[in-house]
C-alpha positions as YAML, in Angstrom:
chain: A
units: angstrom
residues:
- id: 1
  name: MET
  ca: [106.70, 90.84, 74.39]
- id: 2
  name: SER
  ca: [107.98, 87.49, 73.42]
- id: 3
  name: ALA
  ca: [105.55, 84.77, 72.47]
- id: 4
  name: SER
  ca: [105.51, 81.06, 72.21]
- id: 5
  name: PRO
  ca: [104.76, 79.86, 68.69]
- id: 6
  name: HIS
  ca: [102.20, 77.24, 69.77]
- id: 7
  name: PHE
  ca: [99.36, 77.13, 72.27]
- id: 8
  name: PRO
  ca: [100.29, 75.02, 75.41]
- id: 9
  name: GLN
  ca: [98.95, 71.53, 75.42]
- id: 10
  name: VAL
  ca: [98.23, 71.73, 79.22]
- id: 11
  name: ARG
  ca: [95.79, 73.96, 80.85]
- id: 12
  name: GLN
  ca: [97.26, 77.38, 81.69]
- id: 13
  name: ARG
  ca: [97.00, 78.31, 85.41]
- id: 14
  name: VAL
  ca: [95.79, 81.95, 85.67]
- id: 15
  name: CYS
  ca: [96.01, 84.32, 88.43]
- id: 16
  name: ILE
  ca: [93.32, 87.11, 88.30]
- id: 17
  name: LEU
  ca: [94.14, 90.20, 90.48]
- id: 18
  name: GLY
  ca: [90.92, 92.14, 90.73]
- id: 19
  name: SER
  ca: [88.60, 89.19, 90.03]
- id: 20
  name: THR
  ca: [85.36, 90.95, 91.13]
- id: 21
  name: GLY
  ca: [85.72, 94.00, 88.88]
- id: 22
  name: SER
  ca: [84.41, 94.31, 85.28]
- id: 23
  name: VAL
  ca: [87.72, 93.11, 83.78]
- id: 24
  name: GLY
  ca: [88.08, 90.14, 86.24]
- id: 25
  name: ALA
  ca: [84.45, 89.05, 85.56]
- id: 26
  name: ASN
  ca: [84.90, 89.28, 81.87]
- id: 27
  name: THR
  ca: [88.10, 87.21, 82.14]
- id: 28
  name: LEU
  ca: [86.41, 84.54, 84.06]
- id: 29
  name: ASP
  ca: [83.55, 84.66, 81.42]
- id: 30
  name: VAL
  ca: [86.08, 84.00, 78.61]
- id: 31
  name: MET
  ca: [87.66, 81.39, 80.56]
- id: 32
  name: SER
  ca: [84.49, 79.49, 81.19]
- id: 33
  name: ARG
  ca: [84.19, 79.05, 77.40]
- id: 34
  name: HIS
  ca: [87.57, 77.18, 77.34]
- id: 35
  name: ARG
  ca: [87.80, 75.26, 80.48]
- id: 36
  name: ASP
  ca: [89.99, 72.75, 78.65]
- id: 37
  name: ARG
  ca: [92.63, 75.48, 78.19]
- id: 38
  name: TYR
  ca: [92.36, 77.48, 81.42]
- id: 39
  name: GLU
  ca: [92.07, 76.88, 85.16]
- id: 40
  name: VAL
  ca: [91.99, 79.49, 87.84]
- id: 41
  name: PHE
  ca: [94.90, 79.38, 90.17]
- id: 42
  name: ALA
  ca: [94.26, 82.46, 92.33]
- id: 43
  name: LEU
  ca: [91.74, 85.24, 92.64]
- id: 44
  name: SER
  ca: [91.87, 88.60, 94.40]
- id: 45
  name: ALA
  ca: [89.23, 91.22, 95.54]
- id: 46
  name: TYR
  ca: [89.50, 94.60, 97.40]
- id: 47
  name: SER
  ca: [86.08, 94.68, 99.13]
- id: 48
  name: ARG
  ca: [83.48, 92.46, 97.55]
- id: 49
  name: VAL
  ca: [84.09, 89.36, 99.66]
- id: 50
  name: ASP
  ca: [80.66, 87.82, 98.93]
- id: 51
  name: THR
  ca: [81.30, 88.03, 95.19]
- id: 52
  name: LEU
  ca: [84.75, 86.57, 95.70]
- id: 53
  name: LEU
  ca: [83.34, 83.63, 97.70]
- id: 54
  name: ALA
  ca: [80.90, 82.93, 94.81]
- id: 55
  name: GLN
  ca: [83.78, 82.91, 92.40]
- id: 56
  name: CYS
  ca: [85.79, 80.52, 94.59]
- id: 57
  name: VAL
  ca: [82.75, 78.10, 94.79]
- id: 58
  name: GLN
  ca: [82.51, 78.15, 90.96]
- id: 59
  name: TRP
  ca: [86.34, 77.98, 90.16]
- id: 60
  name: GLN
  ca: [87.92, 76.39, 93.17]
- id: 61
  name: PRO
  ca: [91.27, 78.27, 93.16]
- id: 62
  name: ARG
  ca: [94.30, 77.37, 95.17]
- id: 63
  name: PHE
  ca: [94.47, 80.80, 96.60]
- id: 64
  name: ALA
  ca: [92.15, 83.79, 97.24]
- id: 65
  name: VAL
  ca: [93.35, 87.24, 98.52]
- id: 66
  name: VAL
  ca: [91.72, 90.12, 100.25]
- id: 67
  name: PRO
  ca: [93.38, 93.16, 101.92]
- id: 68
  name: LEU
  ca: [92.17, 92.97, 105.50]
- id: 69
  name: ALA
  ca: [92.16, 90.37, 108.31]
- id: 70
  name: GLY
  ca: [88.54, 90.69, 109.11]
- id: 71
  name: GLN
  ca: [87.60, 90.08, 105.40]
- id: 72
  name: ALA
  ca: [89.98, 87.09, 105.37]
- id: 73
  name: GLN
  ca: [88.17, 85.55, 108.31]
- id: 74
  name: LEU
  ca: [84.74, 86.05, 106.62]
- id: 75
  name: LEU
  ca: [86.14, 84.53, 103.52]
- id: 76
  name: ARG
  ca: [87.65, 81.52, 105.43]
- id: 77
  name: ASP
  ca: [84.48, 80.84, 107.16]
- id: 78
  name: GLY
  ca: [82.52, 80.81, 103.79]
- id: 79
  name: VAL
  ca: [85.41, 78.57, 102.12]
- id: 80
  name: ARG
  ca: [84.92, 76.15, 105.09]
- id: 81
  name: VAL
  ca: [81.15, 76.10, 104.87]
- id: 82
  name: ALA
  ca: [81.38, 75.35, 101.12]
- id: 83
  name: GLY
  ca: [83.92, 72.55, 101.77]
- id: 84
  name: LEU
  ca: [86.54, 74.15, 99.47]
- id: 85
  name: GLN
  ca: [90.39, 73.66, 99.69]
- id: 86
  name: THR
  ca: [91.21, 77.25, 98.72]
- id: 87
  name: GLU
  ca: [93.65, 78.90, 100.98]
- id: 88
  name: VAL
  ca: [92.81, 82.41, 101.98]
- id: 89
  name: LEU
  ca: [95.65, 85.00, 102.16]
- id: 90
  name: GLU
  ca: [95.63, 88.74, 103.23]
- id: 91
  name: GLY
  ca: [97.50, 91.88, 102.74]
- id: 92
  name: ALA
  ca: [99.06, 93.73, 99.80]
- id: 93
  name: ALA
  ca: [102.15, 91.51, 99.93]
- id: 94
  name: SER
  ca: [100.06, 88.42, 99.31]
- id: 95
  name: LEU
  ca: [99.13, 89.73, 95.82]
- id: 96
  name: SER
  ca: [102.79, 89.78, 94.81]
- id: 97
  name: VAL
  ca: [103.08, 86.07, 96.26]
- id: 98
  name: VAL
  ca: [100.27, 84.70, 94.11]
- id: 99
  name: ALA
  ca: [101.42, 86.80, 90.97]
- id: 100
  name: ALA
  ca: [104.81, 85.45, 91.12]
- id: 101
  name: HIS
  ca: [104.02, 81.81, 92.19]
- id: 102
  name: PRO
  ca: [106.00, 79.37, 90.38]
- id: 103
  name: GLU
  ca: [102.83, 77.42, 89.39]
- id: 104
  name: VAL
  ca: [101.21, 80.44, 87.69]
- id: 105
  name: ASP
  ca: [101.37, 80.74, 83.84]
- id: 106
  name: ALA
  ca: [99.27, 83.85, 83.31]
- id: 107
  name: VAL
  ca: [98.50, 86.93, 85.53]
- id: 108
  name: MET
  ca: [95.46, 89.16, 84.62]
- id: 109
  name: ALA
  ca: [96.44, 92.52, 86.33]
- id: 110
  name: SER
  ca: [93.03, 94.19, 86.77]
- id: 111
  name: ILE
  ca: [93.43, 95.97, 90.17]
- id: 112
  name: VAL
  ca: [92.64, 99.61, 89.70]
- id: 113
  name: GLY
  ca: [95.14, 102.23, 90.57]
- id: 114
  name: ALA
  ca: [98.68, 102.29, 91.83]
- id: 115
  name: ALA
  ca: [98.03, 99.38, 94.21]
- id: 116
  name: GLY
  ca: [98.52, 97.18, 91.22]
- id: 117
  name: LEU
  ca: [102.27, 98.34, 90.80]
- id: 118
  name: GLN
  ca: [103.86, 95.90, 93.32]
- id: 119
  name: PRO
  ca: [102.20, 92.63, 92.08]
- id: 120
  name: CYS
  ca: [102.72, 93.54, 88.40]
- id: 121
  name: MET
  ca: [106.46, 94.23, 89.00]
- id: 122
  name: ALA
  ca: [106.40, 90.77, 90.86]
- id: 123
  name: ALA
  ca: [104.72, 89.13, 87.82]
- id: 124
  name: ALA
  ca: [107.19, 90.78, 85.47]
- id: 125
  name: ARG
  ca: [110.22, 89.75, 87.36]
- id: 126
  name: ALA
  ca: [109.10, 86.15, 87.54]
- id: 127
  name: GLY
  ca: [108.69, 86.08, 83.89]
- id: 128
  name: LYS
  ca: [104.93, 85.38, 83.66]
- id: 129
  name: ARG
  ca: [102.57, 85.97, 80.71]
- id: 130
  name: LEU
  ca: [101.34, 89.33, 82.11]
- id: 131
  name: LEU
  ca: [98.02, 90.60, 80.74]
- id: 132
  name: LEU
  ca: [98.01, 94.25, 81.79]
- id: 133
  name: ALA
  ca: [94.66, 95.84, 82.32]
- id: 134
  name: ASN
  ca: [96.27, 98.05, 85.27]
- id: 135
  name: LYS
  ca: [97.37, 101.00, 83.25]
- id: 136
  name: GLU
  ca: [98.70, 102.58, 86.52]
- id: 137
  name: ALA
  ca: [101.53, 100.07, 86.64]
- id: 138
  name: LEU
  ca: [103.04, 101.88, 83.56]
- id: 139
  name: VAL
  ca: [101.92, 105.21, 84.47]
- id: 140
  name: VAL
  ca: [103.53, 105.08, 87.86]
- id: 141
  name: GLY
  ca: [106.32, 102.63, 87.10]
- id: 142
  name: GLY
  ca: [107.33, 103.58, 83.46]
- id: 143
  name: ALA
  ca: [110.92, 102.75, 82.80]
- id: 144
  name: LEU
  ca: [111.37, 100.60, 85.98]
- id: 145
  name: PHE
  ca: [108.44, 98.42, 85.12]
- id: 146
  name: MET
  ca: [109.58, 97.86, 81.49]
- id: 147
  name: GLN
  ca: [113.04, 97.07, 82.81]
- id: 148
  name: ALA
  ca: [111.41, 94.30, 85.06]
- id: 149
  name: VAL
  ca: [109.71, 92.90, 81.98]
- id: 150
  name: ARG
  ca: [112.89, 92.66, 80.09]
- id: 151
  name: GLU
  ca: [115.08, 91.31, 82.76]
- id: 152
  name: GLY
  ca: [112.23, 88.70, 83.96]
- id: 153
  name: GLY
  ca: [111.64, 87.62, 80.33]
- id: 154
  name: ALA
  ca: [107.96, 88.23, 80.87]
- id: 155
  name: THR
  ca: [105.32, 88.32, 78.03]
- id: 156
  name: LEU
  ca: [103.62, 91.49, 78.41]
- id: 157
  name: LEU
  ca: [100.18, 91.84, 76.75]
- id: 158
  name: PRO
  ca: [98.01, 94.92, 76.88]
- id: 159
  name: ILE
  ca: [94.36, 94.38, 77.61]
- id: 160
  name: ASP
  ca: [93.11, 97.94, 77.44]
- id: 161
  name: SER
  ca: [91.02, 97.97, 74.26]
- id: 162
  name: GLU
  ca: [93.01, 100.77, 72.66]
- id: 163
  name: HIS
  ca: [96.51, 99.37, 73.40]
- id: 164
  name: SER
  ca: [95.37, 95.81, 72.41]
- id: 165
  name: ALA
  ca: [94.23, 97.28, 69.27]
- id: 166
  name: ILE
  ca: [97.70, 98.94, 68.55]
- id: 167
  name: PHE
  ca: [99.36, 95.73, 69.49]
- id: 168
  name: GLN
  ca: [97.14, 93.57, 67.07]
- id: 169
  name: CYS
  ca: [98.14, 96.00, 64.24]
- id: 170
  name: LEU
  ca: [101.78, 95.38, 64.75]
- id: 171
  name: PRO
  ca: [103.86, 92.38, 63.82]
- id: 172
  name: GLU
  ca: [105.04, 90.05, 66.63]
- id: 173
  name: ASP
  ca: [108.64, 90.98, 66.03]
- id: 174
  name: ARG
  ca: [108.97, 94.10, 68.34]
- id: 175
  name: SER
  ca: [112.33, 94.97, 66.89]
- id: 176
  name: THR
  ca: [110.64, 96.24, 63.67]
- id: 177
  name: TRP
  ca: [108.12, 98.64, 65.16]
- id: 178
  name: ARG
  ca: [110.30, 101.64, 65.28]
- id: 179
  name: ASP
  ca: [111.01, 101.30, 61.43]
- id: 180
  name: ARG
  ca: [107.24, 101.04, 60.68]
- id: 181
  name: ILE
  ca: [105.41, 103.53, 62.90]
- id: 182
  name: ASP
  ca: [105.08, 107.28, 62.11]
- id: 183
  name: HIS
  ca: [102.54, 107.74, 65.00]
- id: 184
  name: ILE
  ca: [99.56, 105.93, 66.78]
- id: 185
  name: VAL
  ca: [96.10, 107.26, 67.19]
- id: 186
  name: LEU
  ca: [94.17, 106.30, 70.35]
- id: 187
  name: THR
  ca: [90.39, 106.66, 70.00]
- id: 188
  name: ALA
  ca: [88.09, 108.07, 72.58]
- id: 189
  name: SER
  ca: [84.32, 107.79, 72.94]
- id: 190
  name: GLY
  ca: [84.32, 111.21, 74.49]
- id: 191
  name: GLY
  ca: [82.43, 109.86, 77.43]
- id: 192
  name: PRO
  ca: [78.82, 110.92, 78.43]
- id: 193
  name: PHE
  ca: [79.38, 114.66, 78.40]
- id: 194
  name: ARG
  ca: [80.78, 114.93, 74.79]
- id: 195
  name: GLN
  ca: [77.95, 117.33, 73.73]
- id: 196
  name: ARG
  ca: [77.22, 118.90, 76.98]
- id: 197
  name: ASP
  ca: [77.87, 122.63, 77.76]
- id: 198
  name: PRO
  ca: [81.12, 122.59, 79.70]
- id: 199
  name: ALA
  ca: [79.84, 125.42, 81.74]
- id: 200
  name: SER
  ca: [77.28, 123.03, 83.13]
- id: 201
  name: LEU
  ca: [79.64, 120.36, 84.39]
- id: 202
  name: GLY
  ca: [79.78, 121.66, 87.85]
- id: 203
  name: ASN
  ca: [76.29, 120.14, 88.41]
- id: 204
  name: VAL
  ca: [77.27, 116.70, 87.19]
- id: 205
  name: THR
  ca: [76.17, 113.81, 89.68]
- id: 206
  name: PRO
  ca: [78.56, 110.74, 90.23]
- id: 207
  name: ASP
  ca: [75.66, 108.59, 88.64]
- id: 208
  name: GLU
  ca: [75.63, 110.75, 85.49]
- id: 209
  name: ALA
  ca: [79.53, 110.67, 85.27]
- id: 210
  name: CYS
  ca: [79.52, 106.83, 85.59]
- id: 211
  name: ALA
  ca: [76.89, 106.28, 82.76]
- id: 212
  name: HIS
  ca: [79.27, 105.56, 79.93]
- id: 213
  name: PRO
  ca: [77.48, 105.50, 76.41]
- id: 214
  name: ASN
  ca: [79.35, 102.51, 75.13]
- id: 215
  name: TRP
  ca: [81.45, 100.55, 77.82]
- id: 216
  name: VAL
  ca: [80.40, 98.85, 81.18]
- id: 217
  name: MET
  ca: [83.14, 99.68, 83.61]
- id: 218
  name: GLY
  ca: [83.78, 100.53, 87.32]
- id: 219
  name: ARG
  ca: [82.93, 103.69, 88.77]
- id: 220
  name: LYS
  ca: [86.58, 105.15, 89.09]
- id: 221
  name: ILE
  ca: [87.30, 104.27, 85.43]
- id: 222
  name: SER
  ca: [83.99, 105.55, 84.26]
- id: 223
  name: VAL
  ca: [84.59, 108.95, 85.75]
- id: 224
  name: ASP
  ca: [88.03, 109.09, 84.27]
- id: 225
  name: SER
  ca: [86.31, 108.35, 80.82]
- id: 226
  name: ALA
  ca: [84.01, 111.35, 81.56]
- id: 227
  name: THR
  ca: [86.89, 113.65, 82.24]
- id: 228
  name: MET
  ca: [89.10, 111.93, 79.64]
- id: 229
  name: MET
  ca: [91.77, 111.23, 82.16]
- id: 230
  name: ASN
  ca: [91.54, 107.64, 81.16]
- id: 231
  name: LYS
  ca: [92.80, 108.67, 77.75]
- id: 232
  name: ALA
  ca: [95.57, 110.84, 79.30]
- id: 233
  name: LEU
  ca: [96.83, 107.77, 81.23]
- id: 234
  name: GLU
  ca: [96.59, 105.73, 78.11]
- id: 235
  name: VAL
  ca: [98.78, 108.11, 76.29]
- id: 236
  name: ILE
  ca: [101.35, 107.58, 79.03]
- id: 237
  name: GLU
  ca: [100.93, 103.86, 78.98]
- id: 238
  name: ALA
  ca: [101.32, 103.82, 75.08]
- id: 239
  name: ARG
  ca: [104.67, 105.80, 75.31]
- id: 240
  name: TRP
  ca: [106.03, 102.80, 77.35]
- id: 241
  name: LEU
  ca: [104.30, 99.79, 75.83]
- id: 242
  name: PHE
  ca: [105.35, 100.92, 72.20]
- id: 243
  name: ASP
  ca: [108.55, 102.89, 73.00]
- id: 244
  name: LEU
  ca: [107.11, 106.03, 71.29]
- id: 245
  name: THR
  ca: [107.91, 109.69, 71.84]
- id: 246
  name: PRO
  ca: [105.17, 111.86, 73.15]
- id: 247
  name: GLU
  ca: [104.74, 113.44, 69.78]
- id: 248
  name: GLN
  ca: [104.02, 110.14, 68.19]
- id: 249
  name: ILE
  ca: [100.87, 109.66, 70.23]
- id: 250
  name: ARG
  ca: [97.55, 111.26, 69.30]
- id: 251
  name: VAL
  ca: [93.93, 111.19, 70.39]
- id: 252
  name: VAL
  ca: [90.89, 111.47, 68.32]
- id: 253
  name: ILE
  ca: [87.13, 111.31, 69.42]
- id: 254
  name: HIS
  ca: [85.23, 108.45, 67.80]
- id: 255
  name: PRO
  ca: [81.86, 108.15, 69.54]
- id: 256
  name: GLN
  ca: [80.94, 104.85, 68.01]
- id: 257
  name: SER
  ca: [83.78, 103.03, 69.73]
- id: 258
  name: ILE
  ca: [84.13, 100.63, 66.77]
- id: 259
  name: ILE
  ca: [87.68, 101.55, 65.76]
- id: 260
  name: HIS
  ca: [89.62, 100.78, 68.89]
- id: 261
  name: SER
  ca: [92.74, 102.65, 67.76]
- id: 262
  name: MET
  ca: [95.11, 102.89, 64.66]
- id: 263
  name: VAL
  ca: [98.77, 102.82, 63.64]
- id: 264
  name: VAL
  ca: [99.82, 105.20, 61.01]
- id: 265
  name: CYS
  ca: [102.86, 103.66, 59.23]
- id: 266
  name: LYS
  ca: [105.63, 105.72, 57.67]
- id: 267
  name: ASP
  ca: [104.12, 105.37, 54.25]
- id: 268
  name: ASN
  ca: [101.03, 106.80, 55.58]
- id: 269
  name: SER
  ca: [98.92, 103.54, 55.50]
- id: 270
  name: VAL
  ca: [96.65, 103.27, 58.43]
- id: 271
  name: LEU
  ca: [96.16, 99.93, 60.19]
- id: 272
  name: ALA
  ca: [93.10, 99.79, 62.54]
- id: 273
  name: GLN
  ca: [91.43, 97.19, 64.65]
- id: 274
  name: LEU
  ca: [87.73, 97.14, 64.70]
- id: 275
  name: GLY
  ca: [85.12, 95.37, 66.73]
- id: 276
  name: THR
  ca: [82.04, 95.83, 69.14]
- id: 277
  name: PRO
  ca: [82.88, 97.54, 72.40]
- id: 278
  name: ASP
  ca: [83.38, 94.44, 74.49]
- id: 279
  name: MET
  ca: [86.37, 93.84, 76.76]
- id: 280
  name: ARG
  ca: [86.13, 90.10, 76.20]
- id: 281
  name: VAL
  ca: [87.75, 90.55, 72.85]
- id: 282
  name: PRO
  ca: [91.12, 91.93, 74.15]
- id: 283
  name: ILE
  ca: [90.94, 89.59, 77.09]
- id: 284
  name: ALA
  ca: [90.51, 86.71, 74.83]
- id: 285
  name: TYR
  ca: [93.44, 87.80, 72.52]
- id: 286
  name: GLY
  ca: [95.50, 88.23, 75.65]
- id: 287
  name: LEU
  ca: [94.74, 84.81, 77.04]
- id: 288
  name: SER
  ca: [95.41, 82.96, 73.77]
- id: 289
  name: PHE
  ca: [98.07, 85.11, 71.98]
- id: 290
  name: PRO
  ca: [99.46, 84.56, 69.34]
- id: 291
  name: GLN
  ca: [96.27, 82.51, 68.70]
- id: 292
  name: ARG
  ca: [92.77, 83.34, 68.86]
- id: 293
  name: ILE
  ca: [89.93, 81.92, 70.69]
- id: 294
  name: GLU
  ca: [86.25, 82.52, 70.71]
- id: 295
  name: SER
  ca: [85.37, 85.53, 73.18]
- id: 296
  name: GLY
  ca: [81.65, 85.57, 73.55]
- id: 297
  name: ALA
  ca: [81.50, 89.02, 72.02]
- id: 298
  name: ALA
  ca: [78.84, 89.84, 69.34]
- id: 299
  name: ALA
  ca: [80.08, 89.94, 65.84]
- id: 300
  name: LEU
  ca: [80.40, 93.16, 64.04]
- id: 301
  name: ASP
  ca: [77.71, 93.84, 61.47]
- id: 302
  name: PHE
  ca: [78.88, 96.37, 58.95]
- id: 303
  name: THR
  ca: [75.48, 96.57, 57.31]
- id: 304
  name: ARG
  ca: [73.94, 98.02, 60.51]
- id: 305
  name: LEU
  ca: [76.57, 100.66, 61.14]
- id: 306
  name: ALA
  ca: [75.11, 104.04, 60.57]
- id: 307
  name: GLY
  ca: [78.48, 105.46, 60.10]
- id: 308
  name: LEU
  ca: [81.96, 106.07, 61.87]
- id: 309
  name: HIS
  ca: [82.54, 109.58, 63.04]
- id: 310
  name: PHE
  ca: [85.59, 111.32, 64.22]
- id: 311
  name: GLU
  ca: [86.27, 114.61, 65.98]
- id: 312
  name: PRO
  ca: [89.23, 116.39, 67.40]
- id: 313
  name: ALA
  ca: [89.81, 115.95, 71.13]
- id: 314
  name: ASP
  ca: [88.68, 119.51, 72.57]
- id: 315
  name: MET
  ca: [91.18, 120.45, 75.22]
- id: 316
  name: THR
  ca: [88.80, 123.15, 76.60]
- id: 317
  name: ARG
  ca: [86.24, 120.38, 77.17]
- id: 318
  name: TYR
  ca: [88.96, 117.96, 78.36]
- id: 319
  name: PRO
  ca: [91.65, 119.94, 80.04]
- id: 320
  name: GLY
  ca: [93.07, 116.80, 81.85]
- id: 321
  name: LEU
  ca: [94.09, 115.21, 78.52]
- id: 322
  name: GLN
  ca: [96.82, 117.83, 77.87]
- id: 323
  name: LEU
  ca: [98.34, 116.69, 81.15]
- id: 324
  name: ALA
  ca: [99.50, 113.47, 79.66]
- id: 325
  name: TRP
  ca: [101.95, 115.12, 77.20]
- id: 326
  name: ASP
  ca: [102.80, 117.75, 79.80]
- id: 327
  name: THR
  ca: [103.81, 115.16, 82.38]
- id: 328
  name: LEU
  ca: [105.71, 113.05, 79.81]
- id: 329
  name: ARG
  ca: [107.75, 116.01, 78.91]
- id: 330
  name: GLY
  ca: [108.20, 117.00, 82.52]
- id: 331
  name: PRO
  ca: [110.63, 115.71, 85.28]
- id: 332
  name: GLU
  ca: [110.76, 111.93, 85.80]
- id: 333
  name: GLY
  ca: [107.96, 110.86, 88.26]
- id: 334
  name: SER
  ca: [105.51, 113.47, 87.04]
- id: 335
  name: THR
  ca: [103.16, 110.83, 85.69]
- id: 336
  name: ALA
  ca: [103.14, 109.23, 88.92]
- id: 337
  name: VAL
  ca: [102.19, 112.51, 90.60]
- id: 338
  name: LEU
  ca: [99.26, 113.03, 88.20]
- id: 339
  name: ASN
  ca: [98.08, 109.47, 88.65]
- id: 340
  name: ALA
  ca: [97.99, 109.73, 92.51]
- id: 341
  name: ALA
  ca: [96.38, 113.20, 92.43]
- id: 342
  name: ASN
  ca: [93.67, 111.89, 89.92]
- id: 343
  name: GLU
  ca: [92.90, 108.86, 92.20]
- id: 344
  name: VAL
  ca: [92.38, 111.18, 95.23]
- id: 345
  name: ALA
  ca: [90.25, 113.73, 93.10]
- id: 346
  name: VAL
  ca: [87.86, 111.07, 91.54]
- id: 347
  name: ALA
  ca: [87.49, 109.44, 95.07]
- id: 348
  name: ALA
  ca: [86.50, 112.90, 96.42]
- id: 349
  name: PHE
  ca: [84.05, 113.49, 93.71]
- id: 350
  name: LEU
  ca: [82.41, 110.13, 94.03]
- id: 351
  name: ALA
  ca: [82.12, 110.73, 97.74]
- id: 352
  name: GLY
  ca: [80.35, 114.05, 96.97]
- id: 353
  name: THR
  ca: [83.35, 116.17, 98.53]
- id: 354
  name: ILE
  ca: [84.30, 118.18, 95.35]
- id: 355
  name: ARG
  ca: [82.46, 118.98, 92.13]
- id: 356
  name: PHE
  ca: [83.18, 117.19, 88.88]
- id: 357
  name: ASP
  ca: [84.80, 120.31, 87.34]
- id: 358
  name: GLN
  ca: [87.16, 120.52, 90.29]
- id: 359
  name: ILE
  ca: [88.93, 117.18, 89.63]
- id: 360
  name: HIS
  ca: [91.16, 118.80, 86.87]
- id: 361
  name: SER
  ca: [92.06, 121.64, 89.44]
- id: 362
  name: VAL
  ca: [93.14, 119.12, 92.00]
- id: 363
  name: ASN
  ca: [95.35, 117.22, 89.51]
- id: 364
  name: ALA
  ca: [97.02, 120.34, 87.95]
- id: 365
  name: LYS
  ca: [97.70, 122.04, 91.33]
- id: 366
  name: THR
  ca: [99.22, 118.88, 92.70]
- id: 367
  name: LEU
  ca: [101.65, 118.67, 89.84]
- id: 368
  name: GLU
  ca: [102.64, 122.24, 90.71]
- id: 369
  name: ALA
  ca: [103.02, 121.34, 94.51]
- id: 370
  name: VAL
  ca: [104.94, 118.13, 94.18]
- id: 371
  name: GLN
  ca: [108.44, 118.19, 92.74]
- id: 372
  name: PRO
  ca: [109.65, 114.50, 92.10]
- id: 373
  name: ASP
  ca: [113.17, 113.25, 92.77]
- id: 374
  name: ALA
  ca: [114.38, 111.57, 89.51]
- id: 375
  name: GLN
  ca: [116.88, 109.49, 91.54]
- id: 376
  name: ALA
  ca: [114.11, 108.17, 93.97]
- id: 377
  name: CYS
  ca: [111.84, 107.38, 91.01]
- id: 378
  name: ARG
  ca: [114.33, 104.62, 89.94]
- id: 379
  name: SER
  ca: [113.15, 102.18, 92.74]
- id: 380
  name: VAL
  ca: [109.79, 100.83, 93.78]
- id: 381
  name: GLY
  ca: [109.99, 102.25, 97.07]
- id: 382
  name: GLY
  ca: [110.88, 105.69, 95.89]
- id: 383
  name: LEU
  ca: [107.83, 105.53, 93.59]
- id: 384
  name: LEU
  ca: [105.61, 104.61, 96.41]
- id: 385
  name: ALA
  ca: [106.90, 107.30, 98.61]
- id: 386
  name: LEU
  ca: [106.15, 109.68, 95.79]
- id: 387
  name: ASP
  ca: [102.75, 108.32, 95.42]
- id: 388
  name: ASP
  ca: [102.13, 108.82, 99.11]
- id: 389
  name: GLU
  ca: [103.49, 112.46, 98.95]
- id: 390
  name: SER
  ca: [101.31, 113.22, 96.02]
- id: 391
  name: ARG
  ca: [98.25, 111.75, 97.66]
- id: 392
  name: ARG
  ca: [98.89, 113.95, 100.83]
- id: 393
  name: ALA
  ca: [99.15, 117.20, 98.56]
- id: 394
  name: ALA
  ca: [96.03, 116.29, 96.58]
- id: 395
  name: GLY
  ca: [94.18, 115.61, 99.79]
- id: 396
  name: ASN
  ca: [95.22, 118.89, 101.16]
- id: 397
  name: LEU
  ca: [93.81, 120.60, 97.92]
- id: 398
  name: VAL
  ca: [90.55, 118.67, 98.25]
- id: 399
  name: GLN
  ca: [90.20, 119.89, 101.86]
- id: 400
  name: GLY
  ca: [90.77, 123.52, 100.67]
- id: 401
  name: LEU
  ca: [88.13, 123.15, 98.15]
- id: 402
  name: THR
  ca: [85.56, 121.83, 100.70]
- id: 403
  name: ARG
  ca: [86.11, 124.59, 103.44]
...
């Protein structure tokens, strides 16, 4: 996580992977406030071609990337009608091409899921300023991904609000972190069901699960917040970002989402980063690090805060949270299995195939069914093969629940 001492004098060229999602849209919002400092080099989207076209009209990127040939043709037609010079690329490999492009200065990695691993690896190997909102790159890639960051000389900046908070509480000199930290505390809102009877969670609808009390997020991440699997993934991510043992990572429920996370030092001093729950704050910090720029977020008014409350994380209510420490202590590759299973289970819940309270069952039973090969996990190909195997196992479990 090296850093340049001065802000670049020329405009930074930014590649946004997942530009139509909430993080991508917020990134463009921050950049729109600083057009003298940033320009869009490439954008990508998974399915929202109309939104991507509108972004292309506004920002006129060099490249735009979509997964499928049919989508690419629709986008090319729109680009031509709009009179743009944007080149449309298609396929997963194109994400890595734009992420590692020699003219790119910074990459916002906000693709949801394991699909973000390869372009994140490409950006890391190419030595980019990598703004990591795709937690799965570390959950799946772990040591392999951090090795790519080191060898490529990339600047890795966490964008999840919790990890950005920890990063902001630590000195820029990474070599001093181990000497300072006793442990870190990741805060969690508790999601929409923090006070709901756990016995009633079988009746939860997708819309209820996606109604987060504090944050505006995509549907998959919102469901993860409701189950607290998002926090489990963040625990795993923090282990790699900050080179901590599982025992040095703790979670506390903080319903107001004002304190975004804390560092407990060896002398028991506690350092915390506070702010309104707005993703534009960590995005602006990532774009401008080590400086700070205006984000567009509302200022925190301490005189209007009713109070800051904290509760222990209830493992009975949130059984998926414990899987973070279990997989970190388990065989190498276990975290990748957990991530794949959860993606399958959440997709099944959102499709109405399984109940909300069955997501954890799919995750836990997939971990029992799949035994990762440690040697295979030391290559991207091996990790992707493990991801495929885990998805098949989770899919079989989903089918068993729906018979």
